[in-house]
Short mmCIF file of C-alpha atoms in Angstrom, two decimals:
data_model
loop_
_atom_site.label_atom_id
_atom_site.label_comp_id
_atom_site.label_asym_id
_atom_site.label_seq_id
_atom_site.Cartn_x
_atom_site.Cartn_y
_atom_site.Cartn_z
CA MET G 26 -21.65 34.43 -2.48
CA ILE G 27 -21.24 30.51 -3.06
CA GLU G 28 -21.60 27.43 -1.06
CA VAL G 29 -18.78 24.83 -0.77
CA LEU G 30 -18.43 21.38 0.82
CA ASN G 31 -16.45 20.13 3.86
CA PRO G 32 -14.50 17.27 2.37
CA THR G 33 -13.59 15.18 5.32
CA ALA G 34 -15.22 12.08 7.28
CA GLY G 35 -15.53 11.87 10.84
CA PRO G 36 -15.47 8.42 12.90
CA ALA G 37 -17.92 5.91 11.69
CA THR G 38 -19.16 4.49 14.75
CA GLY G 39 -19.37 7.58 17.24
CA LYS G 40 -17.47 8.71 20.18
CA ILE G 41 -15.29 5.87 21.66
CA VAL G 42 -15.54 5.96 25.67
CA MET G 43 -13.25 4.55 28.18
CA ALA G 44 -14.11 0.66 29.27
CA LYS G 45 -15.61 0.50 32.87
CA ARG G 46 -12.78 0.21 35.54
CA THR G 47 -12.82 -2.65 37.70
CA GLY G 48 -11.40 -0.89 41.02
CA THR G 49 -8.90 -3.49 41.65
CA LEU G 50 -6.48 -6.15 40.17
CA ASP G 51 -6.61 -8.49 42.66
CA GLY G 52 -8.55 -11.93 41.85
CA GLN G 53 -9.10 -10.24 38.15
CA ARG G 54 -8.38 -12.22 34.91
CA ILE G 55 -5.97 -10.28 32.88
CA GLY G 56 -5.77 -10.35 28.90
CA VAL G 57 -2.52 -9.00 27.04
CA ILE G 58 -2.46 -8.14 23.42
CA TRP G 59 1.03 -7.85 22.02
CA ASN G 60 1.19 -5.73 18.88
CA GLY G 61 3.86 -7.86 17.39
CA ARG G 62 6.79 -5.29 17.56
CA PRO G 63 10.14 -6.71 18.56
CA TYR G 64 10.73 -6.79 22.21
CA GLY G 65 7.09 -5.53 22.80
CA ASP G 66 6.45 -9.19 24.55
CA LYS G 67 9.41 -8.45 27.17
CA VAL G 68 7.87 -4.70 28.16
CA ILE G 69 4.46 -6.25 28.61
CA ASN G 70 5.56 -9.17 30.64
CA SER G 71 7.75 -6.96 32.51
CA VAL G 72 4.58 -5.02 33.29
CA ILE G 73 2.97 -7.97 34.34
CA ASP G 74 5.83 -8.99 36.60
CA MET G 75 5.75 -5.75 38.37
CA LEU G 76 1.92 -5.84 38.62
CA ARG G 77 2.34 -9.28 40.03
CA GLN G 78 4.32 -7.95 42.97
CA LYS G 79 1.25 -6.07 44.14
CA TYR G 80 -1.54 -7.82 43.04
CA SER G 81 -2.66 -11.22 42.89
CA PHE G 82 -4.17 -12.39 39.51
CA GLU G 83 -6.58 -15.00 38.86
CA SER G 84 -5.27 -15.58 35.36
CA VAL G 85 -3.47 -14.32 32.66
CA VAL G 86 -4.41 -14.78 28.83
CA PHE G 87 -1.33 -13.54 26.48
CA ARG G 88 -2.02 -13.08 22.59
CA LYS G 89 -0.13 -11.72 19.70
CA LYS G 90 -1.57 -9.60 17.02
CA PRO G 91 -0.74 -10.83 13.62
CA TYR G 92 0.31 -7.39 12.32
CA ILE G 93 0.66 -4.14 14.24
CA GLY G 94 -1.34 -2.23 11.77
CA ASN G 95 -4.58 -4.23 11.84
CA VAL G 96 -7.09 -4.27 14.74
CA ALA G 97 -6.67 -7.60 16.74
CA PRO G 98 -8.58 -10.68 14.71
CA VAL G 99 -12.31 -11.23 15.88
CA SER G 100 -11.10 -14.29 17.16
CA ILE G 101 -8.52 -12.81 19.69
CA GLN G 102 -11.03 -10.06 20.55
CA GLU G 103 -13.82 -12.93 21.43
CA GLU G 104 -11.65 -14.73 23.45
CA ILE G 105 -10.57 -11.95 25.53
CA ILE G 106 -13.90 -10.72 25.67
CA ASP G 107 -15.09 -13.99 26.97
CA SER G 108 -11.95 -14.88 29.01
CA CYS G 109 -11.03 -11.44 30.65
CA ASP G 110 -11.92 -8.78 32.99
CA VAL G 111 -8.65 -6.33 32.11
CA VAL G 112 -6.91 -6.08 29.22
CA ILE G 113 -3.48 -4.63 28.75
CA THR G 114 -2.06 -3.68 25.57
CA GLY G 115 -0.09 -1.04 23.94
CA ILE G 116 0.96 0.69 20.66
CA GLY G 117 4.32 1.97 19.36
CA ASP G 118 7.71 0.50 18.41
CA MET A 740 -30.69 11.94 -9.34
CA ALA A 741 -28.93 11.52 -5.87
CA ASN A 742 -30.37 12.38 -2.76
CA PRO A 743 -29.32 15.67 -1.04
CA LEU A 744 -25.72 15.81 0.16
CA ILE A 745 -24.95 15.36 3.82
CA ALA A 746 -21.70 17.14 4.06
CA GLU A 747 -21.60 20.50 5.82
CA HIS A 748 -22.11 23.44 3.43
CA LEU A 749 -19.77 26.63 4.06
CA SER A 750 -20.49 30.10 2.20
CA VAL A 751 -17.58 32.24 1.19
CA ASP A 752 -17.69 35.38 -0.65
CA ASN A 753 -16.34 34.07 -4.21
CA LEU A 754 -13.97 31.46 -5.62
CA ASP A 755 -10.62 33.00 -4.25
CA ALA A 756 -12.08 32.79 -0.77
CA ALA A 757 -13.34 29.38 -1.40
CA MET A 758 -9.60 28.30 -2.54
CA GLU A 759 -8.28 29.93 0.60
CA LEU A 760 -10.77 28.29 2.90
CA TYR A 761 -9.38 25.15 2.13
CA PHE A 762 -5.93 26.09 2.83
CA GLU A 763 -6.70 27.57 5.84
CA ARG A 764 -8.77 24.60 7.14
CA GLY A 765 -6.13 22.10 6.09
CA TRP A 766 -8.09 20.42 3.59
CA THR A 767 -5.61 20.58 0.67
CA ASP A 768 -2.10 18.87 0.00
CA GLY A 769 -0.64 22.19 -0.57
CA LEU A 770 -1.88 23.05 -4.11
CA PRO A 771 -5.16 24.91 -4.64
CA VAL A 772 -8.21 22.91 -5.26
CA VAL A 773 -11.05 23.33 -7.16
CA PRO A 774 -13.83 24.40 -4.88
CA PRO A 775 -16.42 21.76 -4.69
CA THR A 776 -19.85 23.10 -5.05
CA GLU A 777 -23.39 21.05 -4.34
CA MET A 778 -24.07 21.33 -8.24
CA LYS A 779 -20.69 19.81 -9.36
CA VAL A 780 -20.48 17.07 -6.68
CA MET A 781 -24.15 16.01 -7.64
CA GLU A 782 -23.09 16.00 -11.31
CA PHE A 783 -20.40 13.30 -10.47
CA LEU A 784 -22.52 11.48 -8.15
CA ASP A 785 -25.40 11.41 -10.72
CA TYR A 786 -22.91 10.15 -13.73
CA ALA A 787 -21.67 7.35 -11.45
CA GLY A 788 -24.98 6.56 -10.49
CA LEU A 789 -24.42 6.63 -6.74
CA GLN A 790 -26.20 8.01 -3.56
CA PRO A 791 -24.31 10.19 -1.65
CA ASP A 792 -24.33 8.00 1.54
CA GLN A 793 -23.30 4.88 -0.46
CA PRO A 794 -19.99 3.28 1.32
CA ILE A 795 -17.40 2.72 -1.36
CA GLY A 796 -14.65 1.53 1.19
CA ASN A 797 -14.09 1.00 4.81
CA VAL A 798 -11.06 1.76 6.69
CA PRO A 799 -11.52 -0.11 10.32
CA GLU A 800 -8.01 0.93 11.47
CA ARG A 801 -9.26 4.51 11.17
CA ASP A 802 -12.68 4.13 12.18
CA ARG A 803 -13.69 5.47 8.79
CA ILE A 804 -16.32 4.68 6.09
CA ILE A 805 -15.99 6.39 2.88
CA THR A 806 -18.82 7.42 1.04
CA ALA A 807 -19.72 8.09 -2.76
CA GLU A 808 -20.06 11.73 -1.58
CA HIS A 809 -16.71 12.15 0.23
CA LEU A 810 -15.38 10.58 -3.01
CA ALA A 811 -17.18 12.61 -5.49
CA ILE A 812 -16.05 15.76 -2.99
CA ASN A 813 -12.47 15.07 -3.18
CA ALA A 814 -12.43 14.06 -6.95
CA VAL A 815 -13.72 17.65 -7.67
CA MET A 816 -11.23 19.07 -5.75
CA ALA A 817 -8.47 17.34 -7.49
CA GLY A 818 -9.84 18.52 -10.85
CA CYS A 819 -11.19 15.15 -11.87
CA LYS A 820 -13.78 14.82 -14.87
CA LYS A 821 -16.97 13.04 -13.75
CA GLU A 822 -15.99 10.43 -16.25
CA TYR A 823 -13.28 9.23 -13.83
CA MET A 824 -15.48 8.34 -11.21
CA PRO A 825 -15.70 4.52 -11.98
CA VAL A 826 -12.13 4.49 -11.96
CA LEU A 827 -12.06 6.10 -8.65
CA VAL A 828 -14.79 3.92 -7.30
CA ALA A 829 -12.77 1.14 -8.23
CA SER A 830 -9.50 2.32 -6.79
CA VAL A 831 -10.96 2.86 -3.43
CA GLU A 832 -12.48 -0.68 -3.41
CA ALA A 833 -9.03 -1.79 -4.57
CA ILE A 834 -7.18 0.08 -1.55
CA CYS A 835 -10.05 -0.83 1.05
CA HIS A 836 -10.25 -4.60 -0.06
CA PRO A 837 -9.29 -6.65 2.77
CA ASP A 838 -6.48 -8.09 0.51
CA PHE A 839 -4.74 -4.77 0.04
CA ARG A 840 -5.96 -3.12 3.22
CA PHE A 841 -4.49 0.49 3.58
CA ASN A 842 -3.50 -0.36 7.25
CA HIS A 843 0.07 1.01 7.04
CA MET A 844 -0.78 4.66 6.46
CA ALA A 845 1.67 5.53 9.31
CA THR A 846 4.58 3.47 8.28
CA LEU A 847 8.00 5.18 8.41
CA GLY A 848 8.47 3.87 4.99
CA SER A 849 6.09 6.34 3.35
CA ALA A 850 4.44 3.50 1.58
CA TRP A 851 1.65 4.69 -0.97
CA PRO A 852 -0.74 2.91 -3.41
CA MET A 853 0.30 3.01 -7.18
CA LEU A 854 -2.80 2.57 -9.51
CA ILE A 855 -2.43 0.70 -12.85
CA VAL A 856 -5.31 1.12 -15.14
CA ASN A 857 -5.66 -1.87 -17.50
CA GLY A 858 -8.36 -2.53 -20.48
CA PRO A 859 -9.88 -0.05 -22.76
CA MET A 860 -10.81 2.52 -20.27
CA GLY A 861 -7.18 3.12 -20.05
CA LYS A 862 -6.67 4.77 -23.26
CA GLU A 863 -10.41 5.97 -23.77
CA LEU A 864 -9.92 8.28 -20.51
CA GLY A 865 -6.30 9.46 -21.52
CA PHE A 866 -4.46 7.90 -18.90
CA ASN A 867 -0.58 8.06 -19.17
CA SER A 868 1.20 5.07 -20.35
CA GLY A 869 4.02 6.59 -22.26
CA MET A 870 6.72 9.25 -22.07
CA TYR A 871 7.27 10.69 -18.45
CA LEU A 872 5.10 7.77 -16.94
CA LEU A 873 5.46 8.35 -13.33
CA SER A 874 5.37 12.00 -13.12
CA ALA A 875 3.15 15.14 -14.08
CA ALA A 876 2.98 14.39 -17.81
CA GLY A 877 -0.23 16.49 -19.03
CA SER A 878 -2.48 13.48 -18.73
CA ARG A 879 -5.47 15.03 -16.76
CA ALA A 880 -6.61 11.48 -15.87
CA SER A 881 -3.35 10.35 -14.22
CA SER A 882 -2.64 13.53 -12.54
CA THR A 883 -6.29 14.24 -11.24
CA VAL A 884 -7.23 10.63 -10.22
CA ALA A 885 -4.11 10.13 -8.44
CA ARG A 886 -4.48 13.57 -6.59
CA ALA A 887 -8.29 12.64 -5.74
CA ILE A 888 -7.20 9.35 -3.93
CA SER A 889 -4.30 11.27 -2.15
CA LEU A 890 -6.91 14.08 -1.08
CA LEU A 891 -9.34 11.59 -0.30
CA PHE A 892 -7.49 9.76 2.15
CA TRP A 893 -5.75 13.08 3.45
CA ASN A 894 -9.26 14.20 4.40
CA CYS A 895 -11.05 11.09 5.46
CA THR A 896 -8.36 9.12 7.32
CA GLU A 897 -6.22 12.31 8.19
CA SER A 898 -3.28 10.50 6.08
CA ARG A 899 -1.32 13.61 6.41
CA PRO A 900 1.77 14.73 8.20
CA ASP A 901 -0.11 16.65 10.86
CA GLY A 902 -2.33 13.52 11.29
CA ILE A 903 -1.39 9.91 11.22
CA GLN A 904 0.91 9.79 8.56
CA ARG A 905 4.83 9.19 9.70
CA GLY A 906 6.94 8.68 6.71
CA GLN A 907 10.33 9.74 7.03
CA PHE A 908 10.69 11.08 3.41
CA GLY A 909 7.37 10.75 2.08
CA ASN A 910 6.44 9.16 -1.33
CA PRO A 911 7.01 11.27 -4.56
CA GLY A 912 4.39 8.76 -6.03
CA ARG A 913 1.73 10.20 -3.79
CA GLY A 914 -0.47 12.32 -6.17
CA HIS A 915 1.25 10.98 -9.26
CA TYR A 916 1.07 7.29 -9.36
CA CYS A 917 -1.82 6.41 -11.40
CA ILE A 918 -0.79 4.96 -15.18
CA ALA A 919 -2.30 2.93 -17.74
CA GLU A 920 -0.28 -0.04 -19.23
CA ASN A 921 0.72 0.07 -22.98
CA GLU A 922 -1.38 -2.71 -24.17
CA GLU A 923 -0.16 -2.34 -27.76
CA THR A 924 2.52 -5.15 -27.69
CA SER A 925 1.86 -8.91 -28.25
CA TRP A 926 2.33 -9.39 -24.32
CA ASP A 927 -0.78 -9.85 -22.22
CA PRO A 928 -1.67 -6.88 -20.15
CA LEU A 929 -1.56 -7.36 -16.64
CA HIS A 930 -5.10 -7.58 -15.94
CA MET A 931 -5.41 -10.89 -18.40
CA MET A 932 -2.38 -12.20 -16.41
CA LEU A 933 -4.62 -11.96 -13.56
CA GLY A 934 -7.45 -13.55 -14.97
CA PHE A 935 -9.61 -10.86 -16.52
CA ASP A 936 -10.68 -10.55 -19.81
CA ARG A 937 -8.85 -8.13 -22.30
CA GLU A 938 -12.14 -5.84 -22.78
CA GLN A 939 -12.69 -5.51 -18.92
CA SER A 940 -11.21 -2.57 -17.63
CA THR A 941 -9.66 -2.85 -14.25
CA VAL A 942 -7.74 -0.89 -11.27
CA THR A 943 -4.75 -2.68 -9.83
CA ALA A 944 -3.76 -0.89 -6.41
CA LEU A 945 0.06 -1.95 -5.43
CA SER A 946 1.56 -0.57 -2.30
CA THR A 947 4.72 1.04 -3.08
CA TYR A 948 7.80 2.51 -1.06
CA PRO A 949 9.14 5.89 -2.37
CA GLY A 950 11.27 6.09 -5.40
CA PRO A 951 10.80 4.49 -8.90
CA TYR A 952 14.45 2.86 -9.36
CA GLN A 953 15.37 3.28 -13.25
CA VAL A 954 18.47 0.82 -14.16
CA TYR A 955 20.48 0.92 -17.26
CA CYS A 956 19.77 -2.36 -18.95
CA GLN A 957 20.66 -1.69 -22.32
CA ARG A 958 22.77 -4.69 -23.28
CA THR A 959 20.84 -6.32 -25.67
CA ALA A 960 22.88 -9.24 -26.69
CA SER A 961 20.63 -11.57 -24.74
CA PRO A 962 17.46 -11.51 -22.81
CA GLU A 963 19.40 -12.44 -19.59
CA LEU A 964 21.95 -9.49 -19.97
CA MET A 965 19.01 -7.17 -20.46
CA LEU A 966 17.73 -8.09 -17.00
CA ASP A 967 20.73 -8.86 -15.01
CA SER A 968 21.34 -5.28 -13.97
CA MET A 969 18.05 -5.49 -12.86
CA VAL A 970 18.66 -8.43 -10.77
CA ASP A 971 21.38 -6.68 -9.49
CA ALA A 972 19.43 -3.67 -8.14
CA ILE A 973 16.67 -5.76 -6.84
CA SER A 974 18.87 -8.06 -4.80
CA THR A 975 20.84 -4.96 -3.31
CA TYR A 976 17.57 -3.17 -2.34
CA ASP A 977 16.01 -3.79 0.80
CA PHE A 978 16.25 -7.48 0.09
CA TYR A 979 12.45 -7.72 1.25
CA ARG A 980 9.33 -9.75 0.20
CA GLY A 981 6.48 -8.29 -1.49
CA THR A 982 5.04 -7.74 -5.24
CA TYR A 983 7.70 -5.93 -7.11
CA LEU A 984 6.38 -3.73 -10.06
CA LEU A 985 8.59 -3.99 -13.07
CA LEU A 986 8.12 -1.40 -16.02
CA ILE A 987 9.40 -2.31 -19.22
CA PRO A 988 9.24 0.25 -22.06
CA PRO A 989 7.66 -0.94 -25.10
CA HIS A 990 10.66 -0.88 -27.30
CA PHE A 991 12.52 -3.31 -24.64
CA ALA A 992 9.14 -5.34 -24.73
CA GLU A 993 9.63 -5.85 -28.66
CA LEU A 994 13.29 -7.00 -28.08
CA PHE A 995 12.21 -9.60 -25.32
CA ILE A 996 9.34 -10.79 -27.76
CA GLN A 997 11.97 -11.10 -30.64
CA TYR A 998 14.01 -13.28 -27.97
CA GLY A 999 10.89 -15.29 -27.71
CA TRP A 1000 10.34 -14.18 -24.40
CA SER A 1001 7.06 -13.97 -22.59
CA LYS A 1002 6.22 -11.79 -19.36
CA HIS A 1003 6.34 -15.06 -17.66
CA ASP A 1004 9.80 -15.76 -18.63
CA VAL A 1005 10.87 -11.80 -17.70
CA ARG A 1006 9.19 -12.74 -14.17
CA GLN A 1007 10.71 -16.31 -13.80
CA TYR A 1008 14.01 -14.87 -14.30
CA LEU A 1009 13.84 -12.33 -11.80
CA ILE A 1010 12.43 -14.86 -9.44
CA ASP A 1011 15.25 -17.12 -10.09
CA ASN A 1012 17.93 -14.68 -9.88
CA CYS A 1013 17.26 -12.26 -7.32
CA LYS A 1014 19.42 -13.40 -4.47
CA ARG A 1015 22.41 -12.67 -1.88
CA SER A 1016 24.64 -15.32 -0.43
CA VAL A 1017 24.51 -15.89 3.28
CA ALA A 1018 27.93 -14.85 3.55
CA ASP A 1019 27.09 -11.46 2.00
CA LEU A 1020 23.79 -11.08 4.25
CA LYS A 1021 25.83 -12.34 7.40
CA ARG A 1022 28.71 -9.37 6.68
CA ARG A 1023 25.86 -6.81 6.29
CA GLY A 1024 24.24 -7.82 9.52
CA LEU A 1025 21.13 -8.91 7.32
CA TRP A 1026 20.95 -12.54 8.58
CA GLY A 1027 17.99 -12.86 11.00
CA LEU A 1028 17.31 -9.11 11.19
CA HIS A 1029 14.00 -9.26 10.32
CA SER A 1030 13.22 -12.87 11.73
CA SER A 1031 10.45 -13.47 14.28
CA GLU A 1032 12.22 -16.64 15.26
CA TYR A 1033 15.81 -16.02 14.79
CA ASP A 1034 17.24 -15.96 18.19
CA GLY A 1035 20.84 -15.01 17.44
CA PHE A 1036 21.97 -11.24 17.89
CA ALA A 1037 21.04 -9.73 14.34
CA GLY A 1038 21.93 -6.27 13.14
CA VAL A 1039 25.75 -6.82 13.56
CA ALA A 1040 28.35 -8.31 11.35
CA GLN A 1041 28.22 -12.15 11.68
CA GLU A 1042 30.76 -14.81 11.58
CA VAL A 1043 30.56 -16.08 8.05
CA GLU A 1044 30.82 -19.80 8.27
CA PRO A 1045 32.35 -22.25 5.50
CA GLY A 1046 30.18 -22.96 2.56
CA ASP A 1047 28.14 -19.42 3.50
CA GLU A 1048 29.61 -18.10 0.20
CA ASN A 1049 27.88 -20.55 -1.95
CA ARG A 1050 24.44 -20.55 -0.20
CA TYR A 1051 21.84 -18.10 -1.14
CA ALA A 1052 18.74 -16.44 0.27
CA TYR A 1053 16.08 -15.41 -2.48
CA VAL A 1054 14.09 -12.23 -2.46
CA LEU A 1055 11.10 -13.33 -4.72
CA LYS A 1056 10.56 -17.03 -3.72
CA PRO A 1057 10.32 -19.56 -1.06
CA HIS A 1058 13.84 -20.82 0.21
CA GLU A 1059 14.93 -22.70 2.99
CA TYR A 1060 16.29 -19.51 5.02
CA ASP A 1061 13.02 -17.82 4.69
CA ARG A 1062 12.20 -18.19 8.32
CA ILE A 1063 15.52 -16.68 9.13
CA MET A 1064 15.36 -13.66 6.62
CA PHE A 1065 11.62 -12.57 7.00
CA ASP A 1066 9.01 -12.09 9.80
CA ASP A 1067 6.06 -14.41 9.80
CA THR A 1068 3.58 -11.37 8.60
CA THR A 1069 5.31 -10.94 5.60
CA LEU A 1070 5.68 -14.81 4.71
CA MET A 1071 1.84 -14.73 4.89
CA ARG A 1072 1.93 -12.00 2.04
CA ARG A 1073 2.04 -12.48 -1.65
CA THR A 1074 5.59 -12.45 -3.38
CA ASP A 1075 5.47 -11.82 -7.03
CA VAL A 1076 6.77 -9.48 -9.89
CA TYR A 1077 4.02 -7.68 -12.00
CA VAL A 1078 5.42 -7.04 -15.34
CA VAL A 1079 3.79 -3.79 -17.03
CA VAL A 1080 4.70 -2.23 -20.54
CA GLY A 1081 5.02 1.56 -20.23
CA GLY A 1082 7.18 4.48 -20.48
CA GLY A 1083 8.70 6.12 -22.95
CA ASN A 1084 9.56 4.21 -26.35
CA ALA A 1085 13.22 5.07 -26.49
CA GLY A 1086 16.04 4.95 -23.82
CA PRO A 1087 18.14 2.47 -22.23
CA ARG A 1088 16.66 1.85 -19.02
CA LEU A 1089 13.87 -0.46 -17.40
CA CYS A 1090 12.42 0.51 -14.02
CA PHE A 1091 11.31 -1.07 -10.93
CA ILE A 1092 9.13 -0.20 -7.90
CA ALA A 1093 9.72 -1.67 -4.70
CA PRO A 1094 6.53 -3.04 -2.71
CA TYR A 1095 5.55 -2.41 1.15
CA GLY A 1096 4.94 -6.16 1.56
CA VAL A 1097 4.61 -6.63 5.01
CA SER A 1098 0.91 -6.21 5.27
CA THR A 1099 -0.64 -5.92 2.41
CA ASP A 1100 -1.02 -7.79 -1.10
CA PRO A 1101 -1.62 -5.84 -4.48
CA LYS A 1102 -5.70 -6.05 -5.18
CA THR A 1103 -7.30 -5.73 -8.74
CA VAL A 1104 -10.57 -4.50 -9.28
CA ALA A 1105 -12.89 -4.57 -11.95
CA ILE A 1106 -14.20 -1.09 -13.25
CA ARG A 1107 -17.94 -1.15 -13.58
CA PRO A 1108 -19.41 1.12 -15.80
CA PRO A 1109 -21.99 4.01 -14.73
CA ALA A 1110 -25.12 2.60 -13.57
#
């Protein structure tokens, strides 16, 4: 009988949980983070336009990540946290 | 003496069963591994003077911290000797450094880091700098360090096809790209070109696209002629920015030296001459294709205008058409040519390896001797 070791690593920060739901989008401050992929801005803006037909937003802040593969820079994260109630983002091409 | 290990311990009947276990769990790249026992992993940690939970690299995009224990386990699995640990630590530090940042594991382009060892440790530990440079050549150091890095990211960041890796063709350099520079010519080796002392051993990580491109260059009547086939090859490759690697075998290096050319001269010749005409780029639908600002319809053949045949866009140096040819992320990154001496000491070819330059720069890290 021999003992060998598991070579894997798990997430460093533990379980990721869903953000708190706001209930409605009426009166909310919306943050948008575009991952920078071509035409992603057009897709997200179309979503915003569709949502505007149903809800009345207080404001929309639109930001672009410098590179798709990185998490958004801290400055963008902080700005969105400070100035928005809801964030819309997406991944992919 | 290192503290007790944190990793899960698994009991198996014998060595055969241990090897099978790693296949069953998906913890290997498809080849058998050396089963990592606590005793062996502790030897590696003790040699390097590292504690098991000591962070070596951070991969925020995967929410992973790579510890000394993760590294040592995967190094044992790959068949490394404990003496390679300082090189492995520096390799992980380079790959995880914010300048390099392995944030492109999922790219369809199958990018993978190449490791170049410079300084005395390259030779002392037996990294390959000669014949069959980019493949399995019987160098335990090159083969197992390259594989250890591959297994580490396979197991600790899910960088594998059933995880987050989405490369179309894969990268044959994965598990192979770990070389030393031949430092026996009169040219300064790479680490000295980057500001390190000759006696300081270093590892350079360079993110590469699949495929070394060997180019027939044996027209030796002038140094320019020796490089012109390389100019053609780089200019007609993807036409994309980044830090290219040019491998020059030692006998070619000696020819350049006889012509009075330094590594800087070779580098500068490529920078000044790797170009395509605007007309050519338009005909091929490349004009504006990657631009963040170009608002024309890119990706189709475009109308060539008078003068376009004599206007040029450059791959390797800033020029007036940068904003049309490249996206803004790429333009923030380093563009360069690293000239490295290596490969067999005969034959008519030079070799270049193209970079993944969209979001990463090469990074060179000093190898620290064991504590």
